Amino acid sequence: MDTLKAAARREVDRHAEELIRLSERLHADPETAWEEHRAAATVPELLDRAGFEVTSSYLGLDRAFLARFGSGPVRIALCAEYDALPGLGHACGHNLIAAGAVGAALGYETACAISLEAHHTGRPALDLVRERALLTEAELRTLTSPAALTGRRTP
């Protein structure tokens, strides 16, 4: 297990500068709920370059995405939030949550020694309860194992 943790840590460290730039880019260009055009395009870029299969407009939501790798009986999900608050920008820290979730996905991909399917979802308008519940319900129907969430707990 320590070897797997070390491998994951090395992969995250290898991408540290890109992850910091992602967080800073989101912070400098805040987009509020349902306006996350640039964020929805920017967040999955690093995952796409790392070999994840990226699907835009996930579940019919044009600012959501799914990035997946691997296959197997165990499925995990990492969730990125990237909407900003009106008038406050990323005071909510969603820029950090998005970059952290991308980093975690990169670490999982490198360190996985078990047959695993990992899903990384980009979630628009997360502060709007109805849309959050809609996406979460649809995500949970696709999972066979518990989801690991970054950020707040999903109701």
mmCIF file of C-alpha atoms in Angstrom:
data_model
loop_
_atom_site.group_PDB
_atom_site.id
_atom_site.type_symbol
_atom_site.label_atom_id
_atom_site.label_comp_id
_atom_site.label_asym_id
_atom_site.label_seq_id
_atom_site.Cartn_x
_atom_site.Cartn_y
_atom_site.Cartn_z
ATOM 1 C CA MET A 1 0.000 0.000 0.000
ATOM 2 C CA ASP A 2 2.830 2.424 0.781
ATOM 3 C CA THR A 3 4.230 1.828 -2.710
ATOM 4 C CA LEU A 4 0.860 2.741 -4.244
ATOM 5 C CA LYS A 5 0.625 5.889 -2.130
ATOM 6 C CA ALA A 6 4.137 6.879 -3.155
ATOM 7 C CA ALA A 7 3.299 6.322 -6.843
ATOM 8 C CA ALA A 8 0.157 8.461 -6.533
ATOM 9 C CA ARG A 9 2.072 11.192 -4.708
ATOM 10 C CA ARG A 10 4.787 11.232 -7.403
ATOM 11 C CA GLU A 11 2.170 11.588 -10.146
ATOM 12 C CA VAL A 12 0.414 14.463 -8.380
ATOM 13 C CA ASP A 13 3.785 16.114 -7.710
ATOM 14 C CA ARG A 14 4.702 15.683 -11.392
ATOM 15 C CA HIS A 15 1.579 17.655 -12.342
ATOM 16 C CA ALA A 16 1.707 20.122 -9.421
ATOM 17 C CA GLU A 17 2.511 23.183 -11.516
ATOM 18 C CA GLU A 18 -0.279 22.381 -14.001
ATOM 19 C CA LEU A 19 -2.747 21.824 -11.143
ATOM 20 C CA ILE A 20 -1.801 25.141 -9.543
ATOM 21 C CA ARG A 21 -2.186 26.910 -12.913
ATOM 22 C CA LEU A 22 -5.611 25.273 -13.331
ATOM 23 C CA SER A 23 -6.723 26.557 -9.926
ATOM 24 C CA GLU A 24 -5.342 30.036 -10.623
ATOM 25 C CA ARG A 25 -6.921 30.141 -14.084
ATOM 26 C CA LEU A 26 -10.348 29.262 -12.684
ATOM 27 C CA HIS A 27 -9.933 31.785 -9.859
ATOM 28 C CA ALA A 28 -8.983 34.565 -12.287
ATOM 29 C CA ASP A 29 -11.948 33.852 -14.557
ATOM 30 C CA PRO A 30 -14.962 33.081 -12.314
ATOM 31 C CA GLU A 31 -18.153 31.911 -13.983
ATOM 32 C CA THR A 32 -21.364 31.598 -11.999
ATOM 33 C CA ALA A 33 -23.891 28.746 -12.136
ATOM 34 C CA TRP A 34 -24.833 27.660 -15.664
ATOM 35 C CA GLU A 35 -22.289 30.102 -17.111
ATOM 36 C CA GLU A 36 -19.227 27.844 -16.685
ATOM 37 C CA HIS A 37 -18.377 27.626 -20.396
ATOM 38 C CA ARG A 38 -14.619 28.172 -20.051
ATOM 39 C CA ALA A 39 -14.285 26.195 -16.811
ATOM 40 C CA ALA A 40 -16.106 23.185 -18.272
ATOM 41 C CA ALA A 41 -13.658 23.207 -21.178
ATOM 42 C CA THR A 42 -10.553 23.899 -19.069
ATOM 43 C CA VAL A 43 -10.947 21.438 -16.175
ATOM 44 C CA PRO A 44 -10.903 18.211 -18.243
ATOM 45 C CA GLU A 45 -7.968 19.279 -20.483
ATOM 46 C CA LEU A 46 -5.272 17.813 -18.230
ATOM 47 C CA LEU A 47 -7.219 14.570 -17.835
ATOM 48 C CA ASP A 48 -7.626 14.318 -21.598
ATOM 49 C CA ARG A 49 -3.864 14.792 -22.119
ATOM 50 C CA ALA A 50 -3.228 12.097 -19.477
ATOM 51 C CA GLY A 51 -5.240 9.579 -21.497
ATOM 52 C CA PHE A 52 -8.638 9.733 -19.808
ATOM 53 C CA GLU A 53 -11.654 9.199 -22.068
ATOM 54 C CA VAL A 54 -13.440 12.566 -21.808
ATOM 55 C CA THR A 55 -17.139 12.983 -22.583
ATOM 56 C CA SER A 56 -18.509 16.516 -22.833
ATOM 57 C CA SER A 57 -22.157 17.390 -22.130
ATOM 58 C CA TYR A 58 -22.361 14.518 -19.648
ATOM 59 C CA LEU A 59 -25.926 13.380 -18.918
ATOM 60 C CA GLY A 60 -27.233 16.042 -21.280
ATOM 61 C CA LEU A 61 -25.836 18.916 -19.213
ATOM 62 C CA ASP A 62 -23.733 21.027 -21.568
ATOM 63 C CA ARG A 63 -21.369 22.262 -18.861
ATOM 64 C CA ALA A 64 -20.803 18.860 -17.244
ATOM 65 C CA PHE A 65 -18.193 16.307 -18.282
ATOM 66 C CA LEU A 66 -17.136 12.761 -17.517
ATOM 67 C CA ALA A 67 -13.499 11.635 -17.661
ATOM 68 C CA ARG A 68 -12.897 7.907 -17.168
ATOM 69 C CA PHE A 69 -10.120 5.379 -17.216
ATOM 70 C CA GLY A 70 -9.765 1.688 -16.496
ATOM 71 C CA SER A 71 -12.289 -1.070 -16.203
ATOM 72 C CA GLY A 72 -13.204 -3.527 -13.515
ATOM 73 C CA PRO A 73 -15.721 -4.458 -10.887
ATOM 74 C CA VAL A 74 -14.854 -1.546 -8.571
ATOM 75 C CA ARG A 75 -15.983 1.915 -9.624
ATOM 76 C CA ILE A 76 -15.078 5.146 -7.914
ATOM 77 C CA ALA A 77 -16.100 8.715 -8.668
ATOM 78 C CA LEU A 78 -14.306 11.983 -8.066
ATOM 79 C CA CYS A 79 -16.380 15.114 -8.457
ATOM 80 C CA ALA A 80 -15.120 18.547 -9.466
ATOM 81 C CA GLU A 81 -16.995 21.748 -8.728
ATOM 82 C CA TYR A 82 -16.121 24.863 -10.714
ATOM 83 C CA ASP A 83 -18.946 27.382 -10.467
ATOM 84 C CA ALA A 84 -18.302 30.704 -8.738
ATOM 85 C CA LEU A 85 -20.525 32.767 -6.475
ATOM 86 C CA PRO A 86 -22.213 35.895 -7.878
ATOM 87 C CA GLY A 87 -20.243 38.961 -6.798
ATOM 88 C CA LEU A 88 -17.754 36.877 -4.789
ATOM 89 C CA GLY A 89 -15.985 34.816 -7.437
ATOM 90 C CA HIS A 90 -14.290 31.706 -6.096
ATOM 91 C CA ALA A 91 -14.618 32.650 -2.414
ATOM 92 C CA CYS A 92 -16.258 29.211 -2.182
ATOM 93 C CA GLY A 93 -12.990 27.504 -3.198
ATOM 94 C CA HIS A 94 -14.417 25.604 -6.146
ATOM 95 C CA ASN A 95 -11.264 26.441 -8.113
ATOM 96 C CA LEU A 96 -9.293 24.501 -5.480
ATOM 97 C CA ILE A 97 -11.815 21.658 -5.388
ATOM 98 C CA ALA A 98 -11.648 21.271 -9.179
ATOM 99 C CA ALA A 99 -7.831 21.208 -9.250
ATOM 100 C CA GLY A 100 -7.707 18.849 -6.258
ATOM 101 C CA ALA A 101 -10.148 16.436 -7.896
ATOM 102 C CA VAL A 102 -8.113 16.446 -11.127
ATOM 103 C CA GLY A 103 -4.949 15.752 -9.113
ATOM 104 C CA ALA A 104 -6.646 12.901 -7.254
ATOM 105 C CA ALA A 105 -7.799 11.365 -10.544
ATOM 106 C CA LEU A 106 -4.252 11.524 -11.924
ATOM 107 C CA GLY A 107 -2.942 9.871 -8.754
ATOM 108 C CA TYR A 108 -5.533 7.093 -8.943
ATOM 109 C CA GLU A 109 -4.698 6.387 -12.573
ATOM 110 C CA THR A 110 -1.004 5.926 -11.837
ATOM 111 C CA ALA A 111 -1.301 4.025 -8.583
ATOM 112 C CA CYS A 112 -4.089 1.585 -9.395
ATOM 113 C CA ALA A 113 -2.947 -1.975 -8.897
ATOM 114 C CA ILE A 114 -6.478 -3.353 -8.833
ATOM 115 C CA SER A 115 -9.018 -3.684 -11.601
ATOM 116 C CA LEU A 116 -10.789 -0.357 -11.232
ATOM 117 C CA GLU A 117 -12.939 1.986 -13.257
ATOM 118 C CA ALA A 118 -12.581 5.616 -12.212
ATOM 119 C CA HIS A 119 -15.030 8.350 -13.176
ATOM 120 C CA HIS A 120 -14.201 12.026 -12.738
ATOM 121 C CA THR A 121 -17.234 14.241 -13.185
ATOM 122 C CA GLY A 122 -17.306 17.975 -13.732
ATOM 123 C CA ARG A 123 -20.425 19.379 -12.149
ATOM 124 C CA PRO A 124 -21.918 22.727 -13.202
ATOM 125 C CA ALA A 125 -24.119 24.890 -10.996
ATOM 126 C CA LEU A 126 -23.331 22.835 -7.947
ATOM 127 C CA ASP A 127 -24.682 25.458 -5.589
ATOM 128 C CA LEU A 128 -28.132 25.129 -7.124
ATOM 129 C CA VAL A 129 -29.819 22.297 -5.222
ATOM 130 C CA ARG A 130 -32.150 21.042 -7.960
ATOM 131 C CA GLU A 131 -29.386 20.678 -10.558
ATOM 132 C CA ARG A 132 -27.030 19.168 -8.000
ATOM 133 C CA ALA A 133 -29.600 16.539 -7.036
ATOM 134 C CA LEU A 134 -30.359 15.773 -10.687
ATOM 135 C CA LEU A 135 -26.713 15.144 -11.569
ATOM 136 C CA THR A 136 -25.979 13.244 -8.363
ATOM 137 C CA GLU A 137 -28.958 10.920 -8.842
ATOM 138 C CA ALA A 138 -27.908 10.158 -12.410
ATOM 139 C CA GLU A 139 -24.292 9.585 -11.327
ATOM 140 C CA LEU A 140 -25.252 7.230 -8.526
ATOM 141 C CA ARG A 141 -27.264 5.083 -10.908
ATOM 142 C CA THR A 142 -24.027 4.411 -12.821
ATOM 143 C CA LEU A 143 -21.917 3.534 -9.780
ATOM 144 C CA THR A 144 -21.547 0.120 -8.219
ATOM 145 C CA SER A 145 -19.233 1.234 -5.404
ATOM 146 C CA PRO A 146 -19.365 4.201 -2.994
ATOM 147 C CA ALA A 147 -18.362 7.581 -4.407
ATOM 148 C CA ALA A 148 -15.431 9.574 -3.080
ATOM 149 C CA LEU A 149 -16.435 13.234 -3.124
ATOM 150 C CA THR A 150 -14.166 16.223 -2.917
ATOM 151 C CA GLY A 151 -15.820 19.233 -1.403
ATOM 152 C CA ARG A 152 -19.130 19.169 0.375
ATOM 153 C CA ARG A 153 -21.208 16.078 1.005
ATOM 154 C CA THR A 154 -24.009 15.456 -1.441
ATOM 155 C CA PRO A 155 -27.460 15.305 0.190
#
